Amino acid sequence: MREPVPHRGSIVVALVTLALATIGLPPQVAAGQEVEWPAYAADAAATKYSPLDQINRDTIADVEIVWRQPVIPDVTRQGNLTRGPLLSQNTPLMVGGLLYVSTGLGSVAALDATTGEVVWNDGPLLEPGADAPLRTRQTRGVAYWTDGEDARVIATRGPMLVALNAKTGARYPDFGEVGEVDLRLGLMRDFPDYYWNSAPLVINDVIIVGSFVLDYTTNQQPATKESARGDVRGYDVRTGEHLWTFHTIPREGEFGVETWGIDPQGDRASWEYSGNTNMWAAPSGDPELGYVYLPLSTPTNDYYGGHRPGDNLFAESLVCVDAATGERIWHFQAVHHGVWDYDFPASANLVDITVDGREIKAVAIVSKQAFIYVFDRVTGEPVWPIEERPVPPSPVPGERLAATQPFPTKPPPFDLQGVSLDDLIDYTPELRQEAIALLDQWVWGPMFTPPSILDPRPGGTKGTLISPGTAGGASWTGAGVDPETGVLYVPSFYGQNVLGITRSEHPRSNVRFVRERFTYPPGPQGLPLFKPPYGRLSAFDLNTGELLWMKPNGEGPRDHPAIRHLDLPWLGQSGRASVLVTKSFIFLGEGTNTGVAGQPHPWGGIGGKMFRAYDKQTGEVVREIELPGGTTGAPMTYMVDGTQYIVVAVGWEDMPAEWVALAIP
């Protein structure tokens, strides 16, 4: 079934084709033309860049909210009376005057890009042979594909991969089985709750999807060394045919299987039963090379790996594969035998740079560890040396950590790494002494100090304080890059937390140790334990590997009673926020006030409602706009009918999430 989709002129078609097919310099924008946002992060290269500059230094003062739309629009509720989620991580696409979104109920909808009104909505998802709708979750985004005649929106809805007509929202009955592909089929182990919350990527007519296999275990649930695997798969965009599977944990005879040792408590190779190693984040890709870049996560049991000896490829690795076959081209492992939950949380950014006179097709990826790794995306060679350096051994029985971990020599880290006395707050001598006293309750040290066993006795350790924490550093919001300059813009936030493990006591567990609970380190009088900034925006020139500037993002706790009298400068909001890069500005929100893992933050909220325009050269804040809630999704921008819009999802603890559109009225 193919229905031609009307286009708004040859300019639009050319721009979409260019955005999906190349990674070079963006086109110049003529006044009044339509400029689209055809991929989750602007393009396959995940630049988060738009050449639009109608909103510039001369006009930024006139920008205001022009429409709002709940992430569960009324016409899409279909009898569901839920108030709506407080948080939506969705980023819309915009093609041909329509915004394509994943709603708060997990359906796919098209909105009018000028008003936010619903044009069509994909209804409840029915599993074949079932009477009741299948439970689905909202996702961070969808994908768009066109061959110039047919145009499709590609999405995951719960365990199903669907293709929808971009004009009408109708299913394609010849895509998979009755218009959908069951992603649970072909998995090595049963995984009834399979889903993926990131956006699919379409490269050269191949859909690439990952998996969401929960890897967080505590004594409140059975912790087993056996788990479903987070394999990455490719499907034909027209038929839904399964084309290939990349095994994130190698199988017998495959490259890397030797990095999974024999179970110390048995005689099986650990690759046979280990799982997870998901691709949480969306991949990025180079259509000209035909390569896709997979950011992979941690293996089964995040915080204890005694049952999986070895480096454990391809966990916590960036893997380049052939988009047509899934064949591995090259890989880099950022953490050997991970026990810190230091997975790659975000898409890699593709950009062409010039280093010492040499032109390089590069790929850069930010990490929870606050490192930026930069490679030649063709060969996988590091642009600057990455050194293997000694790290502390583990005190946990049965745990055999790698003796070294990789440390990039350039660019420099973008946030605090490890814990030292010099990092503790010193706003006043009294606060510093309180911070020093608090530090005594944990094991602490340089980055990659391993998790420790909780000791409940008086004076016993309460675990290992790690920095960055398991949420970053960088988070799923990732970075953005300007393809015209090669400058990478990285938002990061205060993310220290405590890794305390304990013997597994659940009757159905078969691993020795699990994490006890998720905790933030409390600071003196409710303040953070460490020095600011608690949320920052950093700019790096990838042509030189140097930091250009770093600025705190927001005021932070400077109005706290213990330090209000000091009249401190901005300290930074500790919220997960994503950048939007345009010709004129870096746009960045502050994130929401809902804590990581559902916990309240120790100093009263981690985000804020401000949305800012930063000068790209200096980091100066040119304008800030208060939104109804904190930004929870990544912002995007487009031009329709001569007007540039910026749309972002927002949410707060006292309001359902919604999309907000900004423009010059």
XYZ file of C-alpha atoms in Angstrom:
665
model
C 0.000 0.000 0.000
C 1.479 3.301 -1.060
C -0.293 6.610 -0.900
C 1.482 9.642 -2.315
C 1.987 12.308 0.291
C 1.568 15.913 -0.846
C 4.668 18.066 -0.562
C 4.843 21.797 -0.118
C 7.279 22.381 -2.918
C 10.652 21.239 -4.154
C 12.514 23.203 -1.471
C 11.001 21.010 1.250
C 11.799 17.774 -0.572
C 15.377 18.886 -1.143
C 15.848 19.832 2.500
C 14.479 16.543 3.788
C 16.668 14.588 1.386
C 19.719 16.593 2.400
C 19.026 16.227 6.114
C 18.673 12.464 5.871
C 21.469 11.833 3.402
C 24.433 14.011 4.336
C 26.474 15.167 7.273
C 28.185 18.119 5.625
C 27.509 21.798 6.124
C 23.828 22.766 6.391
C 22.188 24.798 3.645
C 21.546 28.508 3.932
C 17.961 29.414 4.744
C 16.034 31.737 2.454
C 13.422 33.972 4.032
C 10.002 32.344 4.207
C 10.972 28.851 3.094
C 9.889 25.800 5.081
C 12.654 24.204 7.153
C 11.994 20.849 8.730
C 13.195 18.752 11.665
C 12.955 15.293 10.068
C 14.785 13.194 12.678
C 14.766 12.836 16.452
C 18.022 14.775 16.933
C 17.563 16.911 13.763
C 19.331 14.447 11.477
C 20.910 11.010 11.352
C 24.145 12.554 12.653
C 22.390 13.602 15.897
C 23.672 17.177 15.615
C 20.567 18.804 17.175
C 21.409 21.662 14.804
C 19.213 23.880 12.623
C 20.437 26.668 10.309
C 17.388 28.782 11.201
C 18.124 32.268 12.520
C 14.848 34.190 12.378
C 15.163 34.081 16.170
C 18.398 36.019 16.599
C 19.898 38.774 18.755
C 17.657 41.373 17.160
C 14.438 39.388 17.635
C 14.959 37.185 20.705
C 13.275 39.744 22.976
C 10.018 39.287 21.034
C 9.793 35.498 21.454
C 6.862 34.206 23.519
C 4.659 31.139 23.961
C 2.262 30.869 21.002
C 0.556 27.523 21.705
C 0.395 24.712 24.272
C -0.815 21.129 23.895
C -1.056 18.414 26.605
C 0.970 15.277 25.849
C -2.374 13.484 26.113
C -4.479 15.689 23.805
C -8.181 15.343 24.607
C -9.041 13.888 21.199
C -6.496 11.061 21.698
C -7.726 9.907 25.116
C -10.173 7.327 23.715
C -11.840 6.883 27.097
C -8.649 6.974 29.163
C -9.277 9.297 32.121
C -5.698 9.464 33.391
C -4.597 12.983 34.263
C -1.477 12.558 32.232
C 2.186 12.009 33.052
C 4.173 14.677 34.857
C 7.092 14.030 32.555
C 7.405 13.456 28.823
C 10.785 12.939 27.202
C 9.314 13.161 23.714
C 10.823 15.333 20.986
C 8.569 15.885 17.943
C 9.586 15.664 14.300
C 8.326 18.239 11.790
C 7.880 17.430 8.115
C 5.446 19.011 5.666
C 3.759 21.204 8.253
C 3.000 18.316 10.644
C 4.559 17.516 14.011
C 4.863 13.785 14.667
C 4.792 12.885 18.369
C 4.473 10.017 20.815
C 1.610 10.949 23.137
C 1.396 10.388 26.870
C -0.616 7.222 26.196
C 2.025 5.824 23.860
C 0.059 6.411 20.661
C 1.477 8.265 17.660
C -0.173 11.525 16.626
C 0.294 14.249 14.036
C -0.185 17.853 15.164
C -0.586 20.997 13.094
C 2.834 22.633 13.369
C 1.350 26.147 13.586
C -1.339 25.494 16.215
C -0.589 22.196 17.968
C -4.033 20.849 17.047
C -4.332 17.096 16.439
C -4.590 16.144 12.742
C -4.573 12.360 13.203
C -3.945 9.857 15.976
C -2.991 6.201 15.813
C -5.512 4.444 18.063
C -5.144 1.784 20.760
C -2.702 -0.988 19.926
C -4.303 -4.434 19.708
C -2.172 -7.548 19.927
C -3.217 -10.070 17.240
C -6.133 -12.133 18.558
C -6.599 -10.004 21.687
C -9.731 -8.091 22.671
C -8.159 -5.531 25.030
C -5.631 -2.876 23.968
C -1.971 -3.697 24.565
C -0.341 -1.538 27.213
C 2.088 0.887 25.597
C 4.421 3.557 26.877
C 5.291 6.977 25.566
C 8.650 7.142 23.827
C 11.273 9.802 23.285
C 10.576 10.013 19.590
C 9.603 8.505 16.256
C 11.330 8.300 12.863
C 10.373 9.611 9.422
C 11.174 8.040 6.061
C 10.343 8.927 2.475
C 11.421 7.792 -0.967
C 9.824 10.831 -2.606
C 6.509 9.052 -3.230
C 5.697 7.130 -0.082
C 6.248 8.768 3.333
C 6.103 6.875 6.629
C 6.293 7.510 10.349
C 8.128 4.658 12.081
C 7.513 4.074 15.782
C 7.684 1.516 18.549
C 4.469 1.006 20.501
C 5.148 -1.278 23.418
C 6.642 -4.450 21.898
C 5.430 -3.573 18.390
C 7.199 -1.803 15.538
C 4.693 0.055 13.357
C 4.766 2.021 10.101
C 2.125 4.719 9.602
C 1.213 6.738 6.550
C 2.601 10.193 7.279
C -0.403 11.945 5.742
C -3.247 9.918 7.262
C -1.825 7.814 10.097
C -3.120 4.644 8.410
C -1.273 1.352 8.900
C 0.437 -0.462 6.037
C -1.114 -3.957 6.048
C 1.895 -5.410 4.204
C 4.309 -4.161 6.879
C 5.016 -7.159 9.121
C 1.876 -8.963 10.275
C -1.259 -6.833 9.822
C 0.733 -3.614 9.901
C 3.117 -4.308 12.774
C 6.209 -6.302 13.735
C 6.366 -8.074 17.104
C 9.822 -7.225 18.459
C 9.579 -9.995 21.056
C 10.070 -12.584 18.328
C 13.586 -13.881 17.840
C 14.892 -12.918 21.274
C 17.231 -15.444 22.909
C 15.084 -15.445 26.062
C 11.426 -14.692 26.647
C 10.887 -11.040 27.414
C 7.130 -10.390 27.739
C 7.610 -6.784 28.891
C 9.828 -5.839 25.941
C 9.743 -2.239 24.811
C 12.095 0.527 23.714
C 11.623 4.147 24.666
C 14.114 5.799 22.299
C 13.494 6.807 18.699
C 14.156 4.351 15.855
C 16.705 5.356 13.234
C 16.185 4.797 9.512
C 19.376 4.587 7.444
C 19.306 3.592 3.767
C 15.867 1.967 4.078
C 16.805 0.005 7.215
C 15.076 0.615 10.569
C 17.413 0.174 13.549
C 15.930 -0.447 17.005
C 17.351 -1.330 20.403
C 15.883 -2.745 23.614
C 14.891 -1.641 27.097
C 15.850 -4.445 29.511
C 15.787 -3.238 33.107
C 19.205 -3.741 34.696
C 18.598 -2.247 38.149
C 18.248 -4.870 40.909
C 17.865 -4.686 44.691
C 16.915 -7.038 47.520
C 13.280 -6.137 46.913
C 13.266 -8.210 43.730
C 14.974 -11.389 42.524
C 18.423 -10.707 41.098
C 19.543 -13.359 38.658
C 22.593 -13.657 36.471
C 20.283 -14.767 33.643
C 18.497 -11.965 31.811
C 17.060 -11.002 28.456
C 19.593 -9.493 26.079
C 19.531 -6.039 24.595
C 20.391 -7.044 21.038
C 20.139 -4.439 18.266
C 18.159 -5.318 15.147
C 17.569 -4.038 11.632
C 14.293 -4.232 9.670
C 13.267 -3.386 6.111
C 11.407 -0.053 6.152
C 8.924 -1.134 3.458
C 8.081 -4.695 4.514
C 9.113 -4.939 8.159
C 11.263 -7.965 7.297
C 13.927 -8.740 9.901
C 17.292 -8.203 8.199
C 19.900 -8.687 10.902
C 20.689 -8.871 14.616
C 23.805 -7.530 16.283
C 24.478 -9.554 19.426
C 25.528 -7.067 22.091
C 26.806 -10.089 24.042
C 28.722 -12.234 21.517
C 27.759 -15.860 21.011
C 30.039 -18.821 20.424
C 32.419 -18.191 17.553
C 31.714 -14.446 17.398
C 34.234 -11.663 17.942
C 34.599 -10.790 21.637
C 33.128 -13.974 23.125
C 36.472 -14.664 24.809
C 35.928 -11.577 27.015
C 33.253 -13.522 28.928
C 34.951 -15.922 31.337
C 33.741 -19.115 32.995
C 31.258 -18.835 35.850
C 33.336 -19.201 39.058
C 30.439 -21.092 40.658
C 29.912 -23.452 37.749
C 31.370 -24.543 34.436
C 29.378 -22.439 31.979
C 30.793 -19.556 29.983
C 29.211 -16.354 31.268
C 28.115 -15.235 27.784
C 25.636 -18.114 27.766
C 23.454 -16.704 30.539
C 24.332 -13.012 30.889
C 21.954 -10.397 29.539
C 21.092 -6.699 29.368
C 23.824 -4.744 27.501
C 21.040 -2.710 25.937
C 21.057 0.170 23.544
C 18.993 2.533 25.727
C 19.710 5.578 23.579
C 18.954 6.202 19.921
C 21.717 5.292 17.474
C 23.152 7.731 14.954
C 24.346 7.036 11.445
C 26.178 8.096 8.304
C 24.106 7.252 5.192
C 27.046 7.839 2.837
C 29.254 5.344 4.657
C 26.305 3.099 5.428
C 27.425 2.923 9.061
C 25.416 3.062 12.283
C 26.878 3.916 15.705
C 25.436 2.007 18.677
C 25.830 3.374 22.240
C 25.597 0.328 24.516
C 24.962 -0.149 28.223
C 25.849 -2.346 31.187
C 25.543 -6.142 31.495
C 23.533 -8.086 34.044
C 23.837 -6.970 37.466
C 24.981 -3.382 37.149
C 27.002 -3.258 40.354
C 28.467 -6.735 40.831
C 30.127 -8.813 38.135
C 31.661 -11.754 39.978
C 29.510 -14.113 37.889
C 30.778 -12.642 34.569
C 34.624 -12.590 34.632
C 36.406 -10.645 31.911
C 36.043 -7.324 30.100
C 32.529 -8.241 28.854
C 32.324 -6.939 25.285
C 30.279 -5.131 23.973
C 29.014 -3.743 27.256
C 29.558 0.004 27.735
C 30.927 0.273 24.213
C 30.420 2.389 21.118
C 30.026 -0.060 18.249
C 30.030 0.836 14.554
C 28.070 -1.608 12.391
C 27.137 -1.859 8.735
C 23.547 -0.630 8.384
C 22.766 -3.178 5.663
C 24.097 -6.294 7.418
C 24.663 -5.503 11.108
C 28.292 -6.578 10.724
C 30.691 -5.001 13.247
C 33.080 -2.535 11.621
C 34.865 -1.325 14.770
C 34.218 -0.815 18.457
C 35.539 0.989 21.524
C 34.854 -0.142 25.092
C 34.776 2.786 27.535
C 34.464 0.660 30.696
C 35.958 -2.808 31.118
C 33.895 -5.147 33.324
C 31.563 -2.373 34.450
C 30.135 -2.191 37.978
C 29.321 1.554 38.090
C 26.339 1.722 35.692
C 28.489 3.867 33.395
C 26.651 2.975 30.196
C 26.690 5.273 27.186
C 23.479 7.232 27.845
C 23.072 9.199 24.616
C 23.507 9.189 20.858
C 26.927 9.773 19.362
C 27.364 13.057 17.437
C 28.757 12.895 13.898
C 30.699 15.894 12.593
C 33.487 16.623 10.126
C 36.503 18.333 11.731
C 40.020 19.442 10.832
C 42.793 18.491 13.266
C 46.337 19.716 12.601
C 45.446 20.263 8.960
C 43.914 16.795 8.533
C 40.234 16.494 7.615
C 38.501 13.826 9.691
C 35.038 12.346 9.482
C 34.580 12.190 13.251
C 32.190 10.745 15.793
C 32.105 12.159 19.331
C 30.217 10.639 22.239
C 29.715 12.001 25.750
C 29.597 9.743 28.787
C 28.300 9.543 32.324
C 31.968 9.690 33.388
C 32.130 13.258 31.980
C 34.500 12.176 29.217
C 34.181 13.012 25.519
C 35.550 10.263 23.277
C 36.364 11.362 19.707
C 37.111 8.900 16.890
C 37.563 8.741 13.156
C 34.115 7.385 12.367
C 35.413 5.436 9.366
C 38.235 3.535 11.078
C 37.494 3.861 14.803
C 40.932 5.328 15.490
C 40.942 7.841 18.374
C 41.536 11.408 17.215
C 43.620 11.973 20.356
C 45.289 9.268 22.466
C 43.162 7.330 24.949
C 45.306 5.947 27.769
C 44.738 2.830 29.865
C 45.408 3.908 33.455
C 45.463 1.855 36.686
C 42.302 1.976 38.818
C 41.551 0.672 42.344
C 40.762 -3.033 42.872
C 37.503 -4.218 44.402
C 37.182 -5.221 48.086
C 34.071 -7.290 47.333
C 34.512 -11.093 47.555
C 34.475 -12.747 44.151
C 34.739 -9.483 42.202
C 37.639 -9.241 39.745
C 37.775 -5.791 38.190
C 39.902 -4.753 35.243
C 43.278 -3.396 36.339
C 42.993 -0.383 34.007
C 40.308 1.810 32.451
C 40.426 4.121 29.381
C 41.090 7.847 29.937
C 40.914 10.247 26.963
C 43.729 12.806 26.860
C 41.541 15.270 24.924
C 39.079 16.933 25.249
C 39.267 17.592 29.009
C 36.479 16.277 31.286
C 33.333 18.410 31.305
C 32.355 17.800 34.946
C 33.652 16.672 38.334
C 35.404 13.283 38.350
C 36.167 11.307 41.487
C 35.953 12.592 45.051
C 38.563 14.567 46.973
C 38.609 16.964 49.912
C 39.307 19.807 47.490
C 35.902 19.211 45.871
C 33.856 19.812 49.050
C 31.894 23.036 49.455
C 33.673 25.907 51.170
C 31.099 28.713 51.107
C 31.875 29.189 54.812
C 34.390 27.462 57.129
C 31.514 25.963 59.107
C 29.887 24.430 56.039
C 33.202 22.980 54.926
C 33.791 21.298 58.287
C 30.307 19.799 58.156
C 31.036 18.498 54.653
C 34.299 16.883 55.784
C 32.502 15.178 58.670
C 29.799 13.844 56.344
C 32.371 12.427 53.946
C 33.694 10.052 56.622
C 30.662 7.760 56.308
C 31.539 6.608 52.774
C 34.360 5.021 50.867
C 35.635 7.598 48.381
C 38.511 8.250 46.026
C 39.373 8.759 42.349
C 37.023 7.876 39.550
C 36.427 4.132 39.196
C 36.648 3.600 42.958
C 34.548 0.403 43.141
C 31.293 -0.231 44.995
C 31.702 -1.385 48.599
C 29.696 -3.573 50.962
C 27.396 -1.786 53.373
C 28.374 -2.207 57.027
C 25.364 -1.620 59.318
C 27.469 -1.525 62.482
C 28.085 1.816 64.230
C 30.793 3.653 62.329
C 30.553 1.214 59.419
C 30.735 2.389 55.823
C 27.518 3.296 54.036
C 28.881 2.456 50.604
C 31.059 4.152 47.996
C 30.473 7.755 47.003
C 31.018 7.990 43.257
C 31.351 11.024 41.037
C 29.931 11.291 38.479
C 27.012 9.228 39.681
C 25.017 6.617 37.831
C 22.918 9.334 36.176
C 25.929 11.377 34.998
C 27.776 13.566 34.097
C 26.093 13.466 30.751
C 22.667 11.859 30.599
C 20.276 10.658 27.897
C 19.926 14.280 26.807
C 23.395 14.047 25.245
C 25.197 16.844 23.399
C 24.701 18.965 20.285
C 27.219 20.023 17.661
C 27.487 22.886 15.176
C 28.533 21.314 11.841
C 29.722 24.700 10.582
C 32.316 25.156 13.346
C 32.883 21.712 14.844
C 32.010 23.011 18.317
C 30.340 20.501 20.658
C 27.937 21.821 23.312
C 27.558 19.598 26.376
C 24.988 20.043 29.164
C 25.862 18.209 32.386
C 24.699 18.149 35.970
C 25.581 17.370 39.578
C 25.080 13.635 39.723
C 26.998 12.103 42.630
C 25.413 9.180 44.438
C 26.233 6.270 46.739
C 26.911 2.712 45.546
C 26.389 0.429 48.511
C 25.957 -3.270 47.830
C 24.798 -6.053 50.100
C 24.450 -9.816 49.959
C 21.462 -10.871 47.914
C 18.737 -12.228 50.205
C 15.833 -12.750 47.834
C 14.946 -16.467 47.691
C 14.954 -16.494 43.872
C 18.284 -14.673 43.475
C 21.415 -16.429 42.251
C 23.929 -13.566 42.337
C 25.954 -12.912 45.470
C 25.566 -9.143 45.746
C 23.047 -6.485 44.732
C 22.706 -2.763 45.228
C 20.898 -1.933 48.467
C 19.164 1.254 47.370
C 19.543 4.440 45.344
C 20.758 7.335 47.501
C 22.071 10.828 47.000
C 24.822 12.049 49.335
C 23.305 14.536 51.808
C 25.196 17.783 52.240
C 25.582 20.310 55.064
C 22.275 21.903 56.104
C 20.552 20.579 53.002
C 23.089 22.088 50.596
C 25.037 20.026 48.051
C 28.133 18.284 49.378
C 30.338 19.466 46.520
C 31.335 22.754 44.953
C 29.354 24.189 42.033
C 28.391 24.332 39.244
C 25.571 21.844 39.836
C 24.391 22.169 36.264
C 26.540 23.544 33.483
C 26.871 24.087 29.760
C 30.316 23.576 28.209
C 31.580 24.301 24.693
C 34.460 22.302 23.153
C 36.232 22.923 19.851
C 36.572 19.449 18.355
C 39.143 20.753 15.872
C 41.565 21.341 18.753
C 40.122 19.309 21.625
C 40.062 22.405 23.828
C 37.411 23.782 26.176
C 36.181 27.149 24.869
C 33.942 28.123 27.781
C 31.830 26.738 30.605
C 28.831 28.456 32.209
C 26.520 27.498 35.102
C 23.006 26.812 33.850
C 20.722 28.629 36.275
C 20.814 30.025 39.777
C 20.950 26.805 41.777
C 20.649 26.967 45.606
C 22.204 30.445 45.956
C 19.103 31.597 47.856
C 19.524 28.887 50.525
C 19.360 30.497 54.018
C 22.876 29.337 54.914
C 24.479 31.148 51.957
C 21.944 33.783 50.886
C 23.955 36.545 52.577
C 27.015 35.757 50.452
C 25.353 37.039 47.241
C 26.939 34.239 45.219
C 26.885 34.110 41.406
C 24.851 31.471 39.596
C 25.539 27.971 40.953
C 23.691 25.982 38.272
C 20.472 23.956 38.315
C 21.020 20.207 38.606
C 18.418 19.095 36.068
C 18.635 16.909 32.976
C 18.285 19.277 30.036
C 19.028 18.990 26.328
C 20.509 21.551 23.961
C 19.169 22.933 20.712
C 21.855 24.423 18.442
C 20.858 27.064 15.881
C 22.666 29.545 13.670
C 22.391 32.168 16.417
C 22.110 30.473 19.818
C 22.344 27.498 22.101
C 18.935 26.941 23.702
C 18.847 25.066 27.005
C 16.247 24.535 29.722
C 16.779 23.503 33.331
C 15.010 20.144 33.517
C 12.125 19.193 35.750
C 11.858 18.955 39.551
C 11.167 15.217 39.644
C 14.178 13.436 41.123
C 16.267 10.680 39.586
C 14.756 7.222 40.251
C 11.704 8.932 41.734
C 13.585 10.287 44.751
C 13.326 13.906 45.868
C 16.609 15.720 45.522
C 18.350 16.460 48.847
C 18.351 20.189 48.288
C 14.819 20.657 47.117
C 14.413 20.034 43.427
C 16.845 19.551 40.593
C 15.375 21.566 37.757
C 13.745 24.861 36.986
C 11.295 26.486 34.596
C 13.695 28.799 32.764
C 14.529 28.310 29.090
C 17.615 30.226 27.959
C 19.312 31.417 24.801
C 23.110 31.341 25.150
C 25.562 33.139 22.877
C 27.499 30.450 21.015
C 30.846 32.230 21.137
C 30.881 33.392 24.768
C 28.232 31.482 26.709
C 26.530 34.747 27.671
C 22.822 34.410 28.492
C 21.031 36.604 25.954
C 17.434 35.845 27.007
C 15.605 33.631 29.483
C 11.924 32.743 29.256
C 9.901 31.183 32.064
C 7.933 28.158 30.860
C 4.921 26.508 32.555
C 7.193 23.660 33.709
C 10.752 22.454 33.439
C 11.984 21.065 30.124
C 11.706 17.277 30.051
C 12.261 16.509 26.378
C 14.807 17.859 23.922
C 13.833 21.113 22.177
C 13.533 21.249 18.391
C 12.911 24.001 15.852
C 11.405 24.432 12.385
C 9.958 27.057 10.047
C 6.431 26.960 8.600
C 4.715 29.772 6.669
C 7.672 32.063 7.300
C 7.671 31.668 11.110
C 10.346 29.897 13.145
C 8.997 27.823 16.040
C 10.759 26.160 18.962
C 8.846 23.283 20.579
C 9.779 21.475 23.788
C 8.039 19.147 26.250
C 7.714 20.518 29.791
C 6.451 19.137 33.093
C 6.319 19.793 36.833
C 5.169 17.978 39.936
C 1.875 19.903 39.968
C 1.003 19.791 36.241
C 0.574 17.181 33.496
C 3.249 17.302 30.830
C 2.652 19.325 27.665
C 4.335 20.583 24.539
C 5.033 24.306 24.445
C 5.704 26.260 21.241
C 7.713 29.497 21.190
C 7.806 31.950 18.291
C 7.719 35.625 17.384
C 3.944 36.315 17.170
